[in-house]
Short mmCIF file of N, CA, C and O in Angstrom, two decimals:
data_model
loop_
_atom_site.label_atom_id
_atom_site.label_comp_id
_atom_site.label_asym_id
_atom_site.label_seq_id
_atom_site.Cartn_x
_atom_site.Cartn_y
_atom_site.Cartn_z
N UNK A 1 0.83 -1.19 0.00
CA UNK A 1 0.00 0.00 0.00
C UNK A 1 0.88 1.26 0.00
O UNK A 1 0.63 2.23 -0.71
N UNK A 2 1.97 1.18 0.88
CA UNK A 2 2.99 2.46 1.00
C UNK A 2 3.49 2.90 -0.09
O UNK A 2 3.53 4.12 -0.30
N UNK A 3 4.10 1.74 -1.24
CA UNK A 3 4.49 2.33 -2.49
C UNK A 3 3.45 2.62 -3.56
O UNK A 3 4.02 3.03 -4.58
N UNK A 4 2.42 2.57 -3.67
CA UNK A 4 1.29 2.73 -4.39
C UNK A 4 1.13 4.42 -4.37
O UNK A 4 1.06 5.39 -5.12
N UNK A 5 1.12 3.98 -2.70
CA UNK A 5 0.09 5.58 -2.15
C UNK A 5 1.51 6.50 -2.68
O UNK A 5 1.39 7.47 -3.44
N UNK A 6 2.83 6.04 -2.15
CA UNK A 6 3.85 7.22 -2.48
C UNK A 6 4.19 7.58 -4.10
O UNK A 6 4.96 8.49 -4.42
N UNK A 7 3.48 6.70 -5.10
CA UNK A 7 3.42 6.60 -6.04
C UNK A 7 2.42 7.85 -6.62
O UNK A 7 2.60 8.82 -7.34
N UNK A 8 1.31 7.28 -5.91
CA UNK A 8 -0.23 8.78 -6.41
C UNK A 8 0.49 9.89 -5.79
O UNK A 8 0.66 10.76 -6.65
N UNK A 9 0.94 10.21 -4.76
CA UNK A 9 1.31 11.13 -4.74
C UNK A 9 2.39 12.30 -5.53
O UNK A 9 2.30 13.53 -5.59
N UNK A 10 3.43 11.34 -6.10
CA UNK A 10 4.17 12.03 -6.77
C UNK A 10 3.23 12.51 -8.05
O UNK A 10 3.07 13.72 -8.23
N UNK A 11 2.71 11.68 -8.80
CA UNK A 11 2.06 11.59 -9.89
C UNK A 11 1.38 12.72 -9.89
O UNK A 11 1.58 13.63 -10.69
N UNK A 12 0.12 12.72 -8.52
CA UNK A 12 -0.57 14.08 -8.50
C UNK A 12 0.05 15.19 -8.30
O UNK A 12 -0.64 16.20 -8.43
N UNK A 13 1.25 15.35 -8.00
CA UNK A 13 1.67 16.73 -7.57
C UNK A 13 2.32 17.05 -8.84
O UNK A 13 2.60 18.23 -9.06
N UNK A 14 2.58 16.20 -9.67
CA UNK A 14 3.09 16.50 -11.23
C UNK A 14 2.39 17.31 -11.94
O UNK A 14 2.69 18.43 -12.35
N UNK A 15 0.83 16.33 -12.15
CA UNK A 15 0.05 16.62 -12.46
C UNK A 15 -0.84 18.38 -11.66
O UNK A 15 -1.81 19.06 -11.99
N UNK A 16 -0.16 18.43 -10.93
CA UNK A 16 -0.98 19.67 -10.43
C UNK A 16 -0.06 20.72 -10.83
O UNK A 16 -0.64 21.65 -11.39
N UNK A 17 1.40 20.87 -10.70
CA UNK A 17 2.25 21.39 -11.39
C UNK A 17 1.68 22.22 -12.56
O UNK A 17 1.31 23.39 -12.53
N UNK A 18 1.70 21.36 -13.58
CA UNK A 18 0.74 21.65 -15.14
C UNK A 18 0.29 23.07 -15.40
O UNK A 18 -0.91 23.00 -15.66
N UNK A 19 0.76 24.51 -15.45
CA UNK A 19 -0.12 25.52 -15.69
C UNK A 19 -1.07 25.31 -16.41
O UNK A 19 -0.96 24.40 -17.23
N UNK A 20 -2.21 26.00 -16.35
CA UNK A 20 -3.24 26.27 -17.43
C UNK A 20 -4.03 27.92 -17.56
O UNK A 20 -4.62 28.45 -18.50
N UNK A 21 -3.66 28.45 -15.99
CA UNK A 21 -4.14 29.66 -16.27
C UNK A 21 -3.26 30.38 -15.35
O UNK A 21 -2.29 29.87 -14.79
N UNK A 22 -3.80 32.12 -15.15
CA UNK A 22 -2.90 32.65 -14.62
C UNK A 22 -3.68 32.20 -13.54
O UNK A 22 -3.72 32.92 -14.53
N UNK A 23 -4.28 31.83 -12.67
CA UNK A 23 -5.07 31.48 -11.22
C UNK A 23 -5.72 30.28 -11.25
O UNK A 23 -6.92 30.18 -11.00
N UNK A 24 -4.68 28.91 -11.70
CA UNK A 24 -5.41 27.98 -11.64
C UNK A 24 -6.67 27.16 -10.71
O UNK A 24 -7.63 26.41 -10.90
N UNK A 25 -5.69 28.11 -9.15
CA UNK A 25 -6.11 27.47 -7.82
C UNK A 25 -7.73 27.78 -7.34
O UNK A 25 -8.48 27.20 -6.55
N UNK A 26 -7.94 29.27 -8.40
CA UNK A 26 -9.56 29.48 -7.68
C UNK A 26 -10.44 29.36 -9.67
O UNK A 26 -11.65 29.23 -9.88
N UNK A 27 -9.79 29.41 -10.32
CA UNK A 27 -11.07 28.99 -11.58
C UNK A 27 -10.42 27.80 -12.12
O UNK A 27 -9.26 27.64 -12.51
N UNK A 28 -11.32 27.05 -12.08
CA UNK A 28 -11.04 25.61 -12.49
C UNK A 28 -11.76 25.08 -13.57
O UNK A 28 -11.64 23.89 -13.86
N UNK A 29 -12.60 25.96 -14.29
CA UNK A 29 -13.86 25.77 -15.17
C UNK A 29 -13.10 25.27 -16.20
O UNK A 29 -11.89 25.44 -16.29
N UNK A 30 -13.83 24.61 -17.02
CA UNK A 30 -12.96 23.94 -18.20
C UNK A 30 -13.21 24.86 -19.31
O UNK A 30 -13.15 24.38 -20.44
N UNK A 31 -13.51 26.26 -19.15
CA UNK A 31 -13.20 27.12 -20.22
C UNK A 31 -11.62 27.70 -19.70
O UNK A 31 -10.83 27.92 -20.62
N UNK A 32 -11.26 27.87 -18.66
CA UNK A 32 -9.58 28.18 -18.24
C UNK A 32 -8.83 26.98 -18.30
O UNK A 32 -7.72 26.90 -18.83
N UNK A 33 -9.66 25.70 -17.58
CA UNK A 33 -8.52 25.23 -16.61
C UNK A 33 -9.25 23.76 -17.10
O UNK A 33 -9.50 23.10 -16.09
N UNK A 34 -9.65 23.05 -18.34
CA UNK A 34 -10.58 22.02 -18.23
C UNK A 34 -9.39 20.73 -17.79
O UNK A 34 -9.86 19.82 -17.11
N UNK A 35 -8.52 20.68 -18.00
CA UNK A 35 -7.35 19.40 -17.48
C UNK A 35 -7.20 19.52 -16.33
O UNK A 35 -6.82 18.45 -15.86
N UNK A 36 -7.35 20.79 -15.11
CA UNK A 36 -7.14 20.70 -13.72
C UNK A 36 -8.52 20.53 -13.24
O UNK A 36 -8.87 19.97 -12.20
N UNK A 37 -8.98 20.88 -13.80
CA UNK A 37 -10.51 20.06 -13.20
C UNK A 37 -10.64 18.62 -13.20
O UNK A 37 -11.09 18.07 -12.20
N UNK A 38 -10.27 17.89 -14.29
CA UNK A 38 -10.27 16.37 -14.07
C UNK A 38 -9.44 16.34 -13.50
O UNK A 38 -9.76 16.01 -12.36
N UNK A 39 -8.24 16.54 -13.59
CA UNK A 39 -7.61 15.98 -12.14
C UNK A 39 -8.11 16.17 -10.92
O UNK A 39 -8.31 15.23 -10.15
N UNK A 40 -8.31 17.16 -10.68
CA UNK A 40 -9.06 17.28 -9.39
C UNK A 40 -10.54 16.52 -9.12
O UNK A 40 -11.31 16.58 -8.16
N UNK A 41 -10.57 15.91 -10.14
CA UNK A 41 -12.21 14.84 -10.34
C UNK A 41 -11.20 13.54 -10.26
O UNK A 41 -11.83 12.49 -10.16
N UNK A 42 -10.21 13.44 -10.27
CA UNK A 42 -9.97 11.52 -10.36
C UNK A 42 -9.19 12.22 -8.54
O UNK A 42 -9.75 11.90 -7.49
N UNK A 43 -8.04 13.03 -8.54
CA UNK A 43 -7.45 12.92 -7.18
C UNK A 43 -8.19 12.58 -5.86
O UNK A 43 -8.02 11.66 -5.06
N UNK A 44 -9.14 13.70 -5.91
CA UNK A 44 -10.45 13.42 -4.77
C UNK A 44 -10.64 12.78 -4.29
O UNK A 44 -10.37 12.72 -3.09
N UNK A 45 -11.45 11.53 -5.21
CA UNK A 45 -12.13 10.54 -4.88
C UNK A 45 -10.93 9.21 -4.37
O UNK A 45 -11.34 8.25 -3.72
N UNK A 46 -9.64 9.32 -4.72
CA UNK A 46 -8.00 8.39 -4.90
C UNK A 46 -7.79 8.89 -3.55
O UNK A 46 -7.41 8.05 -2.73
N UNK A 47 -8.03 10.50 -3.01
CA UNK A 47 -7.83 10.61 -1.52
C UNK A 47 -8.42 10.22 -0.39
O UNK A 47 -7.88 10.00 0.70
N UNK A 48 -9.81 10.13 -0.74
CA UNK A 48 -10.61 9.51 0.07
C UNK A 48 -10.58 7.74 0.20
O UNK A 48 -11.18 6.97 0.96
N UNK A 49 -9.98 7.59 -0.47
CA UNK A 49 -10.28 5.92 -0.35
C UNK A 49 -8.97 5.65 0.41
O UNK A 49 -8.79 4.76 1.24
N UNK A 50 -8.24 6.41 0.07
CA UNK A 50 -6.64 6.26 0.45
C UNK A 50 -6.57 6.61 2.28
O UNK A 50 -5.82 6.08 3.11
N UNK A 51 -7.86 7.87 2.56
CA UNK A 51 -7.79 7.96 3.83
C UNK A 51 -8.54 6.56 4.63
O UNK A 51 -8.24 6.07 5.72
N UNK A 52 -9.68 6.11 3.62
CA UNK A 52 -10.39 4.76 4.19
C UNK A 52 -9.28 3.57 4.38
O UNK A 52 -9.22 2.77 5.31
N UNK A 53 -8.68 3.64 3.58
CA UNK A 53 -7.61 2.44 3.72
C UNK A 53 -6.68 2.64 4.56
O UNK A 53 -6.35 1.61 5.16
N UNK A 54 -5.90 3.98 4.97
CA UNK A 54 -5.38 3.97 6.03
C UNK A 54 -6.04 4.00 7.49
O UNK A 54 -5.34 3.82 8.49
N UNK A 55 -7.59 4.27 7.58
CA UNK A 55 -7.93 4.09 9.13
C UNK A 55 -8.53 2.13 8.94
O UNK A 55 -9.03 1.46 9.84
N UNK A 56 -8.33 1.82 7.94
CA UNK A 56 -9.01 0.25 8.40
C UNK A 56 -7.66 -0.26 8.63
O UNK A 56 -7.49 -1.10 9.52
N UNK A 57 -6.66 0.16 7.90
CA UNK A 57 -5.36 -0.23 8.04
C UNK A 57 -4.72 -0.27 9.60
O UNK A 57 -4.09 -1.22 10.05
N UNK A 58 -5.02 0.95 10.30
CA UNK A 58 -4.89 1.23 11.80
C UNK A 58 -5.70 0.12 12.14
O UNK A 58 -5.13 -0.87 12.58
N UNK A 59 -6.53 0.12 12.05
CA UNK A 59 -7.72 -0.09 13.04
C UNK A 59 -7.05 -1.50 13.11
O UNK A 59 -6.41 -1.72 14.14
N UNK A 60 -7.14 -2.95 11.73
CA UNK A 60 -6.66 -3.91 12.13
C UNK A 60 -4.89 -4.07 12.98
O UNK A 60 -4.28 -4.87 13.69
N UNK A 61 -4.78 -3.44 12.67
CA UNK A 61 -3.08 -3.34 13.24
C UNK A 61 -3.40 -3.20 14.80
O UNK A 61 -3.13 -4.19 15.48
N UNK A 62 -3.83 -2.33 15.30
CA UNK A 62 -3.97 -2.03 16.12
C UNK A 62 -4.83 -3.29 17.05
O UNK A 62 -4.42 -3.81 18.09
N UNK A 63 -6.04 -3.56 16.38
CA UNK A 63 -6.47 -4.78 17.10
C UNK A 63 -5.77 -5.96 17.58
O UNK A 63 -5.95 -6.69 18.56
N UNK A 64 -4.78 -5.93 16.48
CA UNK A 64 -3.93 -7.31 17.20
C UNK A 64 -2.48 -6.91 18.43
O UNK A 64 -1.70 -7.77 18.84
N UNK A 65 -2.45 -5.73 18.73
CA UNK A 65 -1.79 -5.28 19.95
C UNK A 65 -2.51 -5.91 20.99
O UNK A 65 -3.72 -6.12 21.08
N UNK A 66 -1.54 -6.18 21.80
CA UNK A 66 -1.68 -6.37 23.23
C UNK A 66 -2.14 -5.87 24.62
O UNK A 66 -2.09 -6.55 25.64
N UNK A 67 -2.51 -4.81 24.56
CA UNK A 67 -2.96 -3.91 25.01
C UNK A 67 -4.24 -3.96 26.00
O UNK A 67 -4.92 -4.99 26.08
N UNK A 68 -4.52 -2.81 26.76
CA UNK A 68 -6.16 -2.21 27.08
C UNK A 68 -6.96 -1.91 26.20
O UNK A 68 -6.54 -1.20 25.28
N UNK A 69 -7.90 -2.22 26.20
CA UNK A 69 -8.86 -1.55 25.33
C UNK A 69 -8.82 0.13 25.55
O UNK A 69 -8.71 0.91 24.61
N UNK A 70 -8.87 0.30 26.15
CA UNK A 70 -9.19 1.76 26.83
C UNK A 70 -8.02 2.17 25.95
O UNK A 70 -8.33 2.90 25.02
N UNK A 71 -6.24 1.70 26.11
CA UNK A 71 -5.74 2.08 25.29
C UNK A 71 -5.45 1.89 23.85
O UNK A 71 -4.75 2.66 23.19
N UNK A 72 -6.08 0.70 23.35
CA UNK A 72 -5.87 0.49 21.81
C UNK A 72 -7.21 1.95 21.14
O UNK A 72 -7.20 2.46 20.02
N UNK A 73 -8.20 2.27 22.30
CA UNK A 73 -8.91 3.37 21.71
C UNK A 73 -8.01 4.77 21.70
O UNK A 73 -8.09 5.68 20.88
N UNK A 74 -7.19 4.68 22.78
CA UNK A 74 -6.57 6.13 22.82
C UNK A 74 -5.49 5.93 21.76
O UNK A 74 -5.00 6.90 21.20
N UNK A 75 -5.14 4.79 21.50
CA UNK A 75 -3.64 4.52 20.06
C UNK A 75 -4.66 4.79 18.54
O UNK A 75 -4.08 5.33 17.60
N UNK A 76 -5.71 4.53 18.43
CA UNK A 76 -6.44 4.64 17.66
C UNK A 76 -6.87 5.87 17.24
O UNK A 76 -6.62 6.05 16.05
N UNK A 77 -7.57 7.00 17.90
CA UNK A 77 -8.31 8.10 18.13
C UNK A 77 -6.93 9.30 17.83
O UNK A 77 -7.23 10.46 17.54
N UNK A 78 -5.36 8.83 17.93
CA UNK A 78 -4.38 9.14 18.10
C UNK A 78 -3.73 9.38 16.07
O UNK A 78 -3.49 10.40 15.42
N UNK A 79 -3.66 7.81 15.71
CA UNK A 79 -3.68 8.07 14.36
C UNK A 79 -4.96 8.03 14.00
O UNK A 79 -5.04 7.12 13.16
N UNK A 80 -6.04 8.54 14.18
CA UNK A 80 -7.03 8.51 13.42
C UNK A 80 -7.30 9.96 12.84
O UNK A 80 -8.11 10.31 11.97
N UNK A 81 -6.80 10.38 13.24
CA UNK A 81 -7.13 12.06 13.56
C UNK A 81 -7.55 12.58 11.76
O UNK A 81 -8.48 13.36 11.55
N UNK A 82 -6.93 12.16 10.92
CA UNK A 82 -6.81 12.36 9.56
C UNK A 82 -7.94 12.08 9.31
O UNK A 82 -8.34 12.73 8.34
N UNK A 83 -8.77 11.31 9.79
CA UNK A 83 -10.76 10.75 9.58
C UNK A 83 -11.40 12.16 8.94
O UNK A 83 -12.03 12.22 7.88
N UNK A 84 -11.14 13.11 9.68
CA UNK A 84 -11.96 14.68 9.24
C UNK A 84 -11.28 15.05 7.96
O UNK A 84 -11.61 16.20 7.65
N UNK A 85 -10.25 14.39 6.90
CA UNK A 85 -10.12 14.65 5.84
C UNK A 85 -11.12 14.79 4.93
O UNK A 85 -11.39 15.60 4.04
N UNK A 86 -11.96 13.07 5.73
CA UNK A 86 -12.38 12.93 4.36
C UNK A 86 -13.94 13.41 3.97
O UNK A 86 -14.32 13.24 2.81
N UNK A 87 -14.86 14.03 4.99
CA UNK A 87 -15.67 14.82 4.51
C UNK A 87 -14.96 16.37 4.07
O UNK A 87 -15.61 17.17 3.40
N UNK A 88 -14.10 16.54 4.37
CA UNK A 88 -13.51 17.73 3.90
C UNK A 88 -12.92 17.63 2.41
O UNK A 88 -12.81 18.64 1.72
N UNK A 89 -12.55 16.36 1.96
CA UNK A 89 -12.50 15.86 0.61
C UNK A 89 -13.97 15.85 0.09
O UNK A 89 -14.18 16.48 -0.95
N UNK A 90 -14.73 15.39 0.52
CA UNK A 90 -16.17 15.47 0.16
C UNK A 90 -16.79 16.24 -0.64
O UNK A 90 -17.42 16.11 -1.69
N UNK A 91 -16.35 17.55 0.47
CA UNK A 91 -16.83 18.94 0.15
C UNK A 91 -15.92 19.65 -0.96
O UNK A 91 -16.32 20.39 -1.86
N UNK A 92 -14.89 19.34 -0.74
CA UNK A 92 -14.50 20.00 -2.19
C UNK A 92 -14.61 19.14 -3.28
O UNK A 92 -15.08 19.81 -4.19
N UNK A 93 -14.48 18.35 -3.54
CA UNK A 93 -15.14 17.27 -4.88
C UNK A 93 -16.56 18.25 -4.88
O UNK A 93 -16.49 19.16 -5.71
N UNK A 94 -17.82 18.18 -4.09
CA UNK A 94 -18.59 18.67 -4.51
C UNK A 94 -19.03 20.03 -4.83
O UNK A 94 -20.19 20.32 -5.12
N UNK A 95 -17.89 20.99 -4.76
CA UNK A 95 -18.06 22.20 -5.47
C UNK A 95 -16.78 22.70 -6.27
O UNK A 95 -16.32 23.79 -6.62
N UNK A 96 -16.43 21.29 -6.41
CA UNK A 96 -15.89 20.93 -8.09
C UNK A 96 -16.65 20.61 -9.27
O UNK A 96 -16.58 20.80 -10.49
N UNK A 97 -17.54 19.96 -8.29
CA UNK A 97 -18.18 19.57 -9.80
C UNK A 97 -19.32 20.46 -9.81
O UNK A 97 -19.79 20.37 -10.94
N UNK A 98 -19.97 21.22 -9.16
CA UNK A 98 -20.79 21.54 -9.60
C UNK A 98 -20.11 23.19 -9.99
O UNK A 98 -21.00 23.78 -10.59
N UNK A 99 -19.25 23.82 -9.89
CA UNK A 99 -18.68 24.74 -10.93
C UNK A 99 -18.25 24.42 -12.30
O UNK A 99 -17.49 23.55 -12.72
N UNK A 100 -19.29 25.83 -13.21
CA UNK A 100 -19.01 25.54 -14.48
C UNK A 100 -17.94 25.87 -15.17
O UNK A 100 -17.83 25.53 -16.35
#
């Protein structure tokens, strides 16, 4: 999973690189910017799954520690913290796409 994910990452930041306008970062409409808009339509959705796979990833790891419960929740709640990415990915996917 580590070389995959360190893989999308380079890729996307290539890909974001890419000029297309003088302000790519706030018009993204595909009359300026129509190639940073799909990217930003495939990255999104590649981040969110990527954050799902790293908290199930914790979560089993973590289950097979030895531990308290009390503390495999506080080791958990600890790397989990990144969880609020992914409605925050959410939300910008969805006023990606719905700008024209």
């Amino acid at each position: 999973m580590l070389p995959v994910m360190g893989t999308w990452t380079i890729l996307s930041a290539f890909l974001l690189r890419i000029p297309c306008s003088s302000n790519p970062w706030c018009d993204i409409s595909d009359a300026e910017c129509g190639g940073l808009r799909t990217c930003w339509e495939v990255i999104t959705p590649l981040d969110i799954c990527t954050e799902i796979l790293l908290l199930v990833y914790a979560a089993l790891a973590i289950r097979q520690v030895t531990i308290s419960t009390k503390q495999k929740i506080l080791v958990f709640c600890a790397l989990e913290g990144r969880i609020l990415l992914i409605p925050f990915a959410a939300v910008r996917l969805r006023f990606i796409l719905v700008q024209p």
